[in-house]
Amino acid sequence: MYAASAPCWWMALRRTRRKLFGRTLPLLSLFAAFSFVTMMFNLPLPGGTTGHAVGVGIAAIVLGPWASMLAISLALAIQALFFGDGGITTLGANCFNMAIAGSFAAWAIYRLVSLGAAAESRRRVVAAALAGYGAINLSALLAAIEFGIQPMLFHNANGVPLYAPYSLGVAIPAMMAGHLTIAGVAEAVMSAGLFTYLRRNEPALVGVSPQAQLESAPRSLWGALAAVLLLTPLGILASGAAWGEWAPKDFASAAGRAQIAAASGNAAAPQAAPSGLARLANLWTAPLPDYAPHFVKSTAFGYMLSAMFGVGLILMAAWLAQKWFVREDRSSEPGDTP
Amino acid sequence: MSSNVLSKTVRGFSRALGRTLISEQSAHERGLLQALDPRVKLVGMLAMVTTAALARRLPVMLALFALGVVLAVASRLSLLAMAKRVWLVAFAFTAMIAFPALFLTPGVAVYRIGGLAVTAQGARSALLLITRVEAAVTLSTLLVLTTPWMHLLKALRTLLVPVEVIALLAMTHRYVVLLTETANAMFESRQSRMVGRLNGHEQRRLMVNTGGVLMSKTLELGNEVFLAMQARGFRGEVRLLTNFRLRGWDYVAMMGFAALVVTAAVAGR
């Protein structure tokens, strides 16, 4: 994961280095320190729980994606190195998921949803909340995928997973449950709250001062999102059933058992499906069973299609939300030109 | 839920500040690891952490963990503090992740609880995960607790970390402490003016507004720091004074680390 993060850090440094010798050096450090401190804030959430925000939403809005990536990486590095709150070995992955992917996601969501919104419009607050919520959940999803592919990649001859023991089917729901409900909400509350505060008190910072121009449609952004959408399936291109994601019927047939045994380093598969699996199998039926629509024969292609469908659905929702809010803005503030 | 999000946050701040103090103190003890050149220690410990992360066998990971304990004693670190700050925390966190693996990992059932079966593969996998995390966390904590922060940062140059990043990290760390104190003061002054209880919405607004004020203060401070840097002649170049010198003992340690890493890597395959 360090290898994946390094080029992004390098780009970010290059982009900020030109400015690094002005105010940016102290500003970046201080913003990183600020993020670190806000990560310790206990945020009470609707429903009675409390959560902590990372601050990546507001950092991306105020600093832009590149500087935000550096600031959050610095905060995470201090946390891991100095306070020992996250391992040194996982720092690369943490930074990639939260600082790098999170900053880009937050920035892109904020820009898209607030596109053409007036400085005072409520849509900007919603955009900030969505930016925080989307960024944290994307980070969590990435982390879950990283966990989930580990048993496929690293296991010993007896099928004992060497690192994280869960397949994608377990890791994704386990990780997302907490983030969709608690961590994501904490981040959304923090982003929206800080945005509102800054808009009122430091409007220049969030780009809504009277002088700040309303940005024009960043076409390149949609292009980049389309590219991401096309690239999404690369990470999950895998043939056959994922290790540990067997269906009960796989245990019933001899061929299925042979396949499981081969995938599990020749540990014999039981004659029948484990009773727990059989019971759970009927518990729910996913809208896209096995991630693959019926009419698609190839599993890999089905996976790909499902992933793209999922991302596409999110994009479509963002686009519709934007359209809807634009119309609302126009009707409520007839004087504004979007 | 009551006003205790405030006190919880304040407690979190004092814990963080306490840790900073303890780290600075333990880094100046006269122990084994403290006596080493920071560069040797950084590279050696990182190599050991990587070995622990890559090892595939339980005995090797247990040996690395045991080595960490021996080094902690030799470096005059309190084992009780290590247990509280590192081992228990890492265990609780990892065990929570590893526990369901006992049942979910497919394999040969060795023990049954109700309708669930603990599989041999599951138990091994959970043990591997826990010992790996414990070993890696112990070794990396030793590095942090026995090296003054500034020395650790300067030693990062040996890993080709850019000077600017080191300057950024140094500055970030310094202002983490300052901003933590500032935030702490804000919360305490708010707490002392509070009678009765705040509801959820009011608490959220309090936390978020304090965050906003902290951000305003941060940016103002950033400008002041920049002006101070200008006044002292900052012209855009970061220079680090590195006056580390290797001594006889460091060469011995280098060989020791190399031998340990090679042994563990071979045995752990």
Coordinates of C-alpha atoms in Angstrom, one line a residue:
Chain A
M1 CA 0.0 0.0 0.0
Y2 CA 3.0 2.3 0.5
A3 CA 3.7 1.7 -3.2
A4 CA 0.2 2.9 -4.1
S5 CA 0.5 5.9 -1.9
A6 CA 4.0 7.0 -2.9
P7 CA 3.2 8.3 -6.4
C8 CA 0.2 10.3 -5.0
W9 CA 2.3 11.9 -2.3
W10 CA 5.0 12.7 -4.8
M11 CA 2.5 14.4 -7.1
A12 CA 1.0 16.3 -4.1
L13 CA 4.4 17.4 -3.0
R14 CA 5.3 18.5 -6.5
R15 CA 2.1 20.5 -6.8
T16 CA 2.4 22.1 -3.4
R17 CA 6.2 22.5 -3.4
R18 CA 6.1 25.5 -5.6
K19 CA 4.0 27.1 -2.9
L20 CA 5.6 25.3 0.0
F21 CA 8.1 28.0 0.5
G22 CA 5.5 30.7 1.0
R23 CA 2.8 30.4 3.6
T24 CA 2.0 26.8 2.7
L25 CA 4.6 25.1 4.9
P26 CA 3.3 26.4 8.2
L27 CA -0.3 26.3 6.9
L28 CA -0.1 22.6 5.9
S29 CA 1.5 21.6 9.2
L30 CA -1.0 23.6 11.2
F31 CA -3.9 22.2 9.3
A32 CA -2.5 18.7 9.9
A33 CA -2.2 19.4 13.6
F34 CA -5.8 20.8 13.5
S35 CA -7.1 17.6 11.9
F36 CA -5.2 15.5 14.5
V37 CA -6.9 17.4 17.3
T38 CA -10.4 17.3 15.8
M39 CA -10.0 13.5 15.4
M40 CA -10.1 13.4 19.2
F41 CA -13.4 15.3 19.4
N42 CA -16.2 13.1 20.7
L43 CA -19.1 14.0 18.4
P44 CA -22.6 13.1 19.8
L45 CA -24.7 11.6 17.0
P46 CA -28.5 11.4 16.5
G47 CA -29.5 8.1 18.2
G48 CA -27.3 8.4 21.3
T49 CA -23.9 7.2 20.1
T50 CA -20.8 9.2 19.7
G51 CA -18.3 9.1 16.9
H52 CA -15.0 10.6 15.8
A53 CA -14.5 12.5 12.5
V54 CA -11.3 12.4 10.4
G55 CA -11.9 15.9 9.0
V56 CA -11.1 14.9 5.5
G57 CA -14.3 16.4 4.2
I58 CA -13.6 19.9 5.4
A59 CA -9.9 19.6 4.6
A60 CA -10.6 18.8 1.0
I61 CA -13.1 21.7 0.7
V62 CA -10.7 24.3 2.2
L63 CA -7.4 23.1 0.9
G64 CA -8.3 21.3 -2.3
P65 CA -7.5 17.6 -2.9
W66 CA -3.7 17.7 -3.1
A67 CA -2.9 19.8 0.0
S68 CA -5.7 18.0 1.9
M69 CA -4.1 14.7 1.0
L70 CA -0.8 15.8 2.5
A71 CA -2.4 17.3 5.6
I72 CA -4.4 14.2 6.4
S73 CA -1.4 12.0 5.7
L74 CA 0.7 14.0 8.1
A75 CA -1.9 13.8 10.8
L76 CA -2.2 10.0 10.3
A77 CA 1.6 9.7 10.2
I78 CA 1.9 11.5 13.5
Q79 CA -0.8 9.3 15.0
A80 CA 0.9 6.1 13.9
L81 CA 4.5 7.1 14.5
F82 CA 4.3 9.2 17.6
F83 CA 1.2 8.1 19.4
G84 CA 1.4 4.5 18.1
D85 CA -2.4 4.5 17.4
G86 CA -2.0 2.7 14.1
G87 CA 0.7 0.4 13.0
I88 CA 3.6 1.6 10.9
T89 CA 3.0 -1.2 8.5
T90 CA -0.6 -0.2 7.9
L91 CA 0.2 3.5 7.6
G92 CA 0.5 3.2 3.8
A93 CA -2.9 1.7 3.5
N94 CA -4.5 4.1 6.0
C95 CA -3.2 7.1 4.1
F96 CA -4.2 5.7 0.8
N97 CA -7.8 5.0 1.9
M98 CA -8.4 8.0 4.1
A99 CA -6.1 10.8 3.0
I100 CA -5.7 10.1 -0.7
A101 CA -8.9 8.5 -1.9
G102 CA -10.9 10.3 0.8
S103 CA -9.6 13.7 -0.2
F104 CA -10.3 13.2 -3.9
A105 CA -13.8 11.8 -3.2
A106 CA -14.7 14.6 -0.8
W107 CA -13.4 17.3 -3.2
A108 CA -15.2 15.7 -6.2
I109 CA -18.5 15.2 -4.4
Y110 CA -18.4 18.8 -3.0
R111 CA -17.6 20.3 -6.3
L112 CA -20.3 18.3 -8.2
V113 CA -23.1 18.7 -5.7
S114 CA -22.4 22.4 -5.1
L115 CA -21.9 23.1 -8.8
G116 CA -23.4 26.5 -9.6
A117 CA -24.9 26.9 -6.1
A118 CA -25.1 30.4 -4.7
A119 CA -22.8 31.3 -1.8
E120 CA -25.6 31.3 0.7
S121 CA -27.4 28.3 -0.7
R122 CA -28.2 25.4 1.6
R123 CA -27.1 23.1 -1.2
R124 CA -23.5 23.9 -0.3
V125 CA -24.0 22.6 3.3
V126 CA -25.6 19.5 1.9
A127 CA -22.6 19.2 -0.5
A128 CA -20.2 19.4 2.4
A129 CA -22.1 16.8 4.4
L130 CA -22.2 14.5 1.4
A131 CA -18.5 15.0 0.8
G132 CA -17.7 13.9 4.3
Y133 CA -20.1 11.0 4.2
G134 CA -19.0 9.8 0.8
A135 CA -15.3 10.1 1.6
I136 CA -15.4 8.1 4.8
N137 CA -17.5 5.4 3.2
L138 CA -15.3 5.1 0.2
S139 CA -12.3 4.8 2.6
A140 CA -14.1 2.1 4.5
L141 CA -15.0 0.3 1.3
L142 CA -11.4 0.4 0.1
A143 CA -10.2 -0.9 3.5
A144 CA -12.8 -3.7 3.4
I145 CA -11.7 -4.7 -0.1
E146 CA -8.1 -4.7 1.1
F147 CA -9.1 -6.9 4.0
G148 CA -11.3 -9.1 1.9
I149 CA -8.8 -10.0 -0.8
Q150 CA -6.1 -11.0 1.8
P151 CA -7.4 -14.6 2.4
M152 CA -7.4 -15.2 -1.3
L153 CA -3.8 -13.9 -1.7
F154 CA -2.2 -15.1 1.5
H155 CA -2.9 -18.4 3.0
N156 CA -0.7 -21.4 3.9
A157 CA -1.0 -24.9 2.7
N158 CA -3.8 -25.8 5.1
G159 CA -5.9 -22.9 4.0
V160 CA -5.2 -20.9 7.1
P161 CA -5.4 -17.2 6.2
L162 CA -2.1 -15.6 7.2
Y163 CA -3.4 -12.1 7.6
A164 CA -7.0 -10.9 7.7
P165 CA -9.1 -14.0 7.8
Y166 CA -12.3 -12.8 6.1
S167 CA -13.5 -13.0 2.5
L168 CA -15.0 -10.0 0.7
G169 CA -18.5 -11.3 1.5
V170 CA -17.8 -10.9 5.3
A171 CA -15.4 -7.9 5.3
I172 CA -17.5 -5.5 3.2
P173 CA -20.7 -5.8 5.2
A174 CA -18.8 -5.8 8.6
M175 CA -16.8 -2.7 7.7
M176 CA -19.6 -0.8 6.0
A177 CA -22.2 -1.3 8.7
G178 CA -20.3 0.9 11.1
H179 CA -19.3 3.4 8.6
L180 CA -22.6 3.9 6.9
T181 CA -24.3 4.4 10.2
I182 CA -21.8 6.0 12.7
A183 CA -18.4 7.1 11.3
G184 CA -19.9 8.4 8.1
V185 CA -22.5 10.4 10.0
A186 CA -19.8 11.8 12.3
E187 CA -17.9 13.0 9.3
A188 CA -20.9 14.4 7.6
V189 CA -21.9 16.3 10.8
M190 CA -18.3 17.7 11.2
S191 CA -18.0 18.7 7.5
A192 CA -21.4 20.4 7.3
G193 CA -21.0 22.1 10.7
L194 CA -17.5 23.4 10.1
F195 CA -18.6 24.5 6.6
T196 CA -21.5 26.5 8.0
Y197 CA -19.2 28.0 10.6
L198 CA -16.6 29.0 8.1
R199 CA -19.0 30.3 5.6
R200 CA -20.4 32.6 8.3
N201 CA -17.0 33.6 9.8
E202 CA -14.3 33.0 7.2
P203 CA -16.1 33.1 3.9
A204 CA -12.9 33.4 1.8
L205 CA -11.7 30.1 3.1
V206 CA -14.5 28.0 1.7
G207 CA -14.6 30.0 -1.6
V208 CA -17.9 31.7 -1.0
S209 CA -16.7 35.2 -0.4
P210 CA -18.5 37.8 -2.6
Q211 CA -15.3 38.1 -4.7
A212 CA -15.0 34.4 -5.3
Q213 CA -16.3 33.4 -8.7
L214 CA -18.9 30.8 -9.0
E215 CA -17.0 28.0 -10.6
S216 CA -17.9 26.8 -14.0
A217 CA -18.8 23.2 -14.8
P218 CA -15.6 21.2 -14.4
R219 CA -16.1 18.9 -17.3
S220 CA -12.7 17.2 -16.7
L221 CA -14.1 16.1 -13.3
W222 CA -17.0 14.2 -14.9
G223 CA -14.4 12.7 -17.3
A224 CA -12.2 11.6 -14.4
L225 CA -15.2 10.0 -12.7
A226 CA -16.1 8.2 -15.9
A227 CA -12.5 6.9 -16.1
V228 CA -12.7 5.7 -12.5
L229 CA -16.0 4.0 -13.2
L230 CA -14.4 2.1 -16.1
L231 CA -11.4 1.2 -14.0
T232 CA -13.5 0.0 -11.0
P233 CA -13.6 -3.6 -12.0
L234 CA -9.8 -4.0 -12.4
G235 CA -9.4 -4.6 -8.7
I236 CA -11.9 -7.5 -8.6
L237 CA -11.1 -9.3 -11.8
A238 CA -10.8 -12.8 -10.5
S239 CA -11.8 -16.1 -12.1
G240 CA -14.0 -18.7 -10.4
A241 CA -15.7 -18.4 -7.0
A242 CA -13.7 -16.3 -4.5
W243 CA -12.1 -18.3 -1.8
G244 CA -14.5 -18.7 1.1
E245 CA -17.5 -17.4 -1.0
W246 CA -18.8 -20.8 -1.8
A247 CA -22.5 -21.5 -2.2
P248 CA -24.0 -24.5 -0.5
K249 CA -24.5 -26.2 -3.9
D250 CA -20.7 -26.1 -4.3
F251 CA -20.4 -28.6 -1.5
A252 CA -23.0 -30.9 -2.9
S253 CA -21.3 -31.7 -6.2
A254 CA -18.1 -33.7 -6.4
A255 CA -16.7 -31.2 -8.9
G256 CA -17.5 -28.3 -6.6
R257 CA -15.7 -30.0 -3.7
A258 CA -12.7 -30.7 -5.8
Q259 CA -12.6 -27.0 -6.7
I260 CA -12.8 -25.9 -3.1
A261 CA -10.1 -28.4 -2.1
A262 CA -7.8 -27.1 -4.9
A263 CA -8.5 -23.5 -3.8
S264 CA -7.9 -24.4 -0.2
G265 CA -4.5 -26.0 -0.7
N266 CA -5.9 -29.5 -1.0
A267 CA -7.6 -29.6 2.3
A268 CA -10.6 -31.8 1.7
A269 CA -13.9 -30.1 1.6
P270 CA -16.7 -31.6 3.7
Q271 CA -19.4 -33.7 1.9
A272 CA -22.2 -31.4 2.7
A273 CA -22.3 -27.6 3.1
P274 CA -21.6 -26.5 6.7
S275 CA -25.0 -26.3 8.4
G276 CA -24.5 -22.7 9.2
L277 CA -23.8 -21.8 5.6
A278 CA -26.9 -23.7 4.4
R279 CA -29.1 -21.9 6.9
L280 CA -27.6 -18.5 6.1
A281 CA -27.9 -19.0 2.4
N282 CA -31.6 -18.7 2.4
L283 CA -31.6 -15.7 4.7
W284 CA -31.6 -13.1 2.0
T285 CA -31.3 -12.9 -1.7
A286 CA -29.2 -10.1 -3.1
P287 CA -30.7 -7.9 -5.8
L288 CA -27.8 -9.2 -8.0
P289 CA -27.4 -12.8 -6.8
D290 CA -23.7 -13.7 -6.6
Y291 CA -23.0 -10.2 -7.9
A292 CA -23.9 -11.5 -11.4
P293 CA -27.1 -10.9 -13.3
H294 CA -28.8 -14.0 -14.6
F295 CA -28.1 -13.3 -18.2
V296 CA -24.4 -13.0 -17.8
K297 CA -22.6 -16.3 -17.9
S298 CA -19.0 -15.3 -17.0
T299 CA -18.5 -14.7 -13.3
A300 CA -15.7 -12.2 -13.8
F301 CA -17.8 -10.2 -16.2
G302 CA -20.7 -10.4 -13.8
Y303 CA -18.6 -9.0 -11.0
M304 CA -17.4 -6.2 -13.2
L305 CA -20.9 -5.3 -14.3
S306 CA -22.2 -5.3 -10.8
A307 CA -19.4 -3.1 -9.5
M308 CA -19.9 -0.6 -12.3
F309 CA -23.6 -0.8 -11.7
G310 CA -23.1 0.1 -8.0
V311 CA -20.8 3.0 -8.7
G312 CA -23.0 4.2 -11.5
L313 CA -26.0 4.2 -9.2
I314 CA -24.1 6.4 -6.7
L315 CA -23.1 8.8 -9.5
M316 CA -26.6 8.9 -10.9
A317 CA -27.9 9.7 -7.4
A318 CA -25.4 12.5 -7.1
W319 CA -26.2 13.9 -10.5
L320 CA -30.0 13.8 -9.8
A321 CA -29.5 15.4 -6.4
Q322 CA -27.5 18.2 -8.2
K323 CA -30.2 18.7 -10.8
W324 CA -32.9 18.8 -8.3
F325 CA -31.1 21.3 -6.1
V326 CA -30.2 23.5 -9.0
R327 CA -33.8 23.7 -9.9
E328 CA -34.8 24.5 -6.3
D329 CA -32.1 27.2 -6.2
R330 CA -33.3 28.8 -9.3
S331 CA -36.9 28.9 -8.2
S332 CA -36.0 30.2 -4.7
E333 CA -33.4 32.6 -5.8
P334 CA -34.5 34.0 -9.1
G335 CA -31.8 36.7 -9.2
D336 CA -28.9 34.2 -9.1
T337 CA -27.2 33.0 -12.2
P338 CA -25.9 29.5 -11.7
Chain B
M1 CA -26.2 10.9 27.2
S2 CA -25.2 13.9 29.0
S3 CA -22.6 16.6 28.9
N4 CA -20.0 14.0 29.3
V5 CA -19.0 14.2 25.6
L6 CA -17.2 17.3 26.8
S7 CA -15.4 15.5 29.7
K8 CA -14.7 12.5 27.5
T9 CA -13.0 14.8 25.0
V10 CA -11.1 16.6 27.7
R11 CA -10.0 13.3 29.1
G12 CA -8.8 12.2 25.6
F13 CA -6.8 15.4 25.4
S14 CA -5.0 14.8 28.7
R15 CA -4.3 11.2 27.7
A16 CA -2.7 12.4 24.5
L17 CA -0.6 15.1 26.3
G18 CA 0.4 12.5 29.0
R19 CA 1.6 10.2 26.3
T20 CA 3.7 12.9 24.8
L21 CA 5.4 13.6 28.1
I22 CA 6.0 9.9 28.8
S23 CA 7.6 9.4 25.4
E24 CA 9.9 12.3 25.9
Q25 CA 10.9 11.0 29.4
S26 CA 11.5 7.4 28.3
A27 CA 13.5 8.5 25.3
H28 CA 16.0 10.1 27.7
E29 CA 16.4 7.1 30.1
R30 CA 19.8 5.4 30.1
G31 CA 18.8 2.1 28.5
L32 CA 20.0 -0.2 25.8
L33 CA 18.0 1.1 22.8
Q34 CA 18.3 4.7 23.9
A35 CA 22.1 4.4 23.6
L36 CA 21.9 3.5 19.9
D37 CA 22.3 5.9 16.9
P38 CA 18.7 6.7 15.8
R39 CA 19.5 5.8 12.2
V40 CA 20.6 2.3 13.2
K41 CA 17.6 1.9 15.5
L42 CA 15.1 3.1 12.9
V43 CA 16.4 0.9 10.1
G44 CA 16.9 -2.1 12.4
M45 CA 13.5 -1.8 14.1
L46 CA 11.6 -1.3 10.8
A47 CA 13.4 -4.3 9.3
M48 CA 12.2 -6.3 12.3
V49 CA 8.6 -5.0 12.0
T50 CA 8.6 -6.0 8.3
T51 CA 9.9 -9.4 9.2
A52 CA 7.1 -9.8 11.7
A53 CA 4.6 -8.7 9.1
L54 CA 5.9 -11.2 6.5
A55 CA 6.6 -14.2 8.8
R56 CA 4.3 -17.1 8.3
R57 CA 5.0 -19.2 11.4
L58 CA 3.6 -18.8 14.9
P59 CA 6.9 -19.6 16.8
V60 CA 8.8 -16.9 14.9
M61 CA 6.2 -14.3 15.7
L62 CA 6.2 -15.3 19.4
A63 CA 10.0 -15.1 19.4
L64 CA 9.9 -11.6 17.9
F65 CA 7.4 -10.6 20.6
A66 CA 9.5 -12.1 23.3
L67 CA 12.5 -10.2 21.9
G68 CA 10.4 -7.0 22.1
V69 CA 9.7 -7.7 25.8
V70 CA 13.4 -8.3 26.5
L71 CA 14.4 -5.1 24.7
A72 CA 11.8 -3.1 26.6
V73 CA 13.2 -4.4 29.9
A74 CA 16.8 -3.6 28.7
S75 CA 15.7 -0.1 27.8
R76 CA 14.2 0.5 31.2
L77 CA 10.6 0.8 30.0
S78 CA 7.9 -0.1 32.4
L79 CA 6.3 -3.4 31.4
L80 CA 3.1 -2.4 33.2
A81 CA 2.9 0.8 31.1
M82 CA 3.7 -1.2 27.9
A83 CA 0.9 -3.7 28.9
K84 CA -1.6 -1.0 29.4
R85 CA -0.7 1.3 26.5
V86 CA 0.3 -1.3 23.9
W87 CA -0.4 -5.0 24.6
L88 CA -3.9 -4.8 26.0
V89 CA -5.1 -2.2 23.5
A90 CA -3.7 -4.1 20.5
F91 CA -5.1 -7.4 21.9
A92 CA -8.6 -6.0 22.5
F93 CA -8.6 -4.5 19.0
T94 CA -7.2 -7.5 17.2
A95 CA -9.2 -10.1 19.2
M96 CA -12.4 -8.3 18.3
I97 CA -11.5 -8.7 14.6
A98 CA -10.1 -12.2 15.0
F99 CA -12.9 -13.7 17.1
P100 CA -15.4 -14.4 14.4
A101 CA -12.7 -16.0 12.3
L102 CA -12.7 -18.9 14.8
F103 CA -16.1 -19.9 13.4
L104 CA -16.1 -18.4 9.9
T105 CA -12.9 -19.9 8.5
P106 CA -13.7 -23.1 6.7
G107 CA -11.8 -26.2 7.9
V108 CA -11.7 -29.1 10.3
A109 CA -14.0 -28.6 13.3
V110 CA -12.1 -29.1 16.6
Y111 CA -14.5 -27.8 19.2
R112 CA -18.2 -27.1 19.2
I113 CA -20.1 -24.4 21.0
G114 CA -23.8 -24.7 20.5
G115 CA -24.4 -24.9 16.7
L116 CA -21.1 -23.2 15.9
A117 CA -17.9 -25.1 15.3
V118 CA -14.4 -23.7 16.0
T119 CA -12.2 -24.8 13.1
A120 CA -8.5 -25.6 13.4
Q121 CA -7.8 -23.3 10.6
G122 CA -9.9 -20.5 12.2
A123 CA -8.0 -20.8 15.5
R124 CA -4.7 -20.8 13.8
S125 CA -5.6 -17.8 11.7
A126 CA -6.8 -15.9 14.7
L127 CA -3.7 -16.7 16.7
L128 CA -1.5 -15.7 13.8
L129 CA -3.3 -12.4 13.4
I130 CA -3.0 -11.5 17.1
T131 CA 0.6 -12.5 17.6
R132 CA 1.6 -10.7 14.4
V133 CA 0.0 -7.5 15.5
E134 CA 1.4 -7.7 19.0
A135 CA 4.9 -8.4 17.8
A136 CA 4.8 -5.5 15.2
V137 CA 3.2 -3.0 17.6
T138 CA 5.7 -3.8 20.4
L139 CA 8.7 -3.4 18.2
S140 CA 7.5 -0.1 16.6
T141 CA 6.5 1.3 20.0
L142 CA 10.0 0.5 21.3
L143 CA 11.4 2.6 18.5
V144 CA 9.1 5.5 19.4
L145 CA 9.5 5.3 23.1
T146 CA 13.3 5.2 23.1
T147 CA 14.0 7.9 20.5
P148 CA 13.5 11.6 21.0
W149 CA 11.0 12.7 18.3
M150 CA 13.4 15.2 16.6
H151 CA 16.1 12.5 16.3
L152 CA 13.6 10.0 14.9
L153 CA 12.6 12.6 12.2
K154 CA 16.1 13.4 11.3
A155 CA 16.8 9.6 11.0
L156 CA 14.0 9.4 8.4
R157 CA 16.5 11.1 6.0
T158 CA 18.3 7.7 5.8
L159 CA 15.1 6.3 4.3
L160 CA 15.2 9.1 1.7
V161 CA 12.2 10.9 3.1
P162 CA 12.3 14.4 1.5
V163 CA 13.5 17.2 3.8
E164 CA 10.3 19.1 3.3
V165 CA 8.3 16.2 4.7
I166 CA 10.5 16.0 7.7
A167 CA 10.1 19.7 8.3
L168 CA 6.3 19.3 7.9
L169 CA 6.2 16.4 10.4
A170 CA 8.3 18.3 12.9
M171 CA 6.1 21.3 12.7
T172 CA 2.9 19.3 12.8
H173 CA 4.0 17.5 15.9
R174 CA 4.9 20.7 17.7
Y175 CA 1.5 22.3 16.9
V176 CA -0.4 19.2 17.7
V177 CA 0.7 19.7 21.3
L178 CA -0.1 23.4 21.2
L179 CA -3.5 23.0 19.5
T180 CA -4.5 20.2 21.9
E181 CA -3.8 22.5 24.8
T182 CA -5.8 25.3 23.1
A183 CA -8.8 23.0 22.5
N184 CA -8.5 21.7 26.0
A185 CA -8.7 25.2 27.4
M186 CA -11.7 26.0 25.2
F187 CA -13.6 23.0 26.4
E188 CA -12.7 23.5 30.0
S189 CA -13.8 27.1 30.0
R190 CA -17.1 26.1 28.3
Q191 CA -17.5 23.3 30.9
S192 CA -17.0 25.7 33.8
R193 CA -19.8 27.9 32.5
M194 CA -22.3 25.1 32.1
V195 CA -25.2 24.4 34.3
G196 CA -27.7 21.7 33.5
R197 CA -27.5 19.4 30.5
L198 CA -27.2 20.0 26.8
N199 CA -29.3 17.9 24.5
G200 CA -27.8 16.1 21.5
H201 CA -28.3 18.9 19.1
E202 CA -26.8 21.5 21.4
Q203 CA -23.8 19.2 22.1
R204 CA -23.2 18.7 18.4
R205 CA -23.3 22.5 17.8
L206 CA -20.9 23.0 20.7
M207 CA -18.4 20.5 19.4
V208 CA -18.6 21.7 15.8
N209 CA -18.4 25.4 16.7
T210 CA -15.4 24.7 18.9
G211 CA -13.9 23.0 15.9
G212 CA -14.6 26.1 13.8
V213 CA -13.0 28.4 16.3
L214 CA -10.1 26.1 16.6
M215 CA -9.7 26.2 12.8
S216 CA -9.8 30.0 12.8
K217 CA -7.2 30.1 15.5
T218 CA -5.1 27.5 13.6
L219 CA -5.1 29.7 10.5
E220 CA -4.2 32.8 12.4
L221 CA -1.4 31.0 14.1
G222 CA -0.3 29.7 10.7
N223 CA 0.1 33.3 9.5
E224 CA 2.0 34.3 12.6
V225 CA 4.3 31.3 12.3
F226 CA 5.0 32.3 8.7
L227 CA 5.8 35.9 9.7
A228 CA 8.0 34.6 12.5
M229 CA 9.8 32.4 10.0
Q230 CA 10.3 35.3 7.6
A231 CA 11.6 37.4 10.4
R232 CA 14.2 34.8 11.3
G233 CA 15.4 34.6 7.7
F234 CA 13.4 31.7 6.2
R235 CA 14.1 31.8 2.5
G236 CA 12.3 28.7 1.4
E237 CA 15.1 26.2 2.2
V238 CA 14.8 23.6 4.9
R239 CA 18.0 22.6 6.5
L240 CA 18.4 19.9 9.0
L241 CA 21.3 19.7 11.5
T242 CA 22.2 16.1 11.6
N243 CA 25.2 15.4 13.8
F244 CA 24.7 11.7 14.3
R245 CA 27.9 9.7 14.6
L246 CA 28.2 6.0 14.6
R247 CA 30.1 4.5 17.5
G248 CA 31.4 1.0 18.2
W249 CA 28.2 -0.1 19.9
D250 CA 26.2 0.9 16.8
Y251 CA 28.1 -1.4 14.6
V252 CA 27.5 -4.2 17.0
A253 CA 23.8 -3.4 17.0
M254 CA 23.7 -3.2 13.2
M255 CA 25.1 -6.7 13.0
G256 CA 22.8 -7.9 15.7
F257 CA 19.7 -6.5 13.8
A258 CA 20.9 -8.0 10.5
A259 CA 21.5 -11.4 12.1
L260 CA 18.1 -11.4 13.8
V261 CA 16.2 -10.3 10.7
V262 CA 17.9 -12.9 8.5
T263 CA 17.3 -15.7 11.1
A264 CA 13.6 -14.7 11.6
A265 CA 13.1 -14.3 7.8
V266 CA 14.5 -17.8 7.1
A267 CA 12.8 -19.4 10.1
G268 CA 9.5 -17.7 9.4
R269 CA 9.0 -18.8 5.8

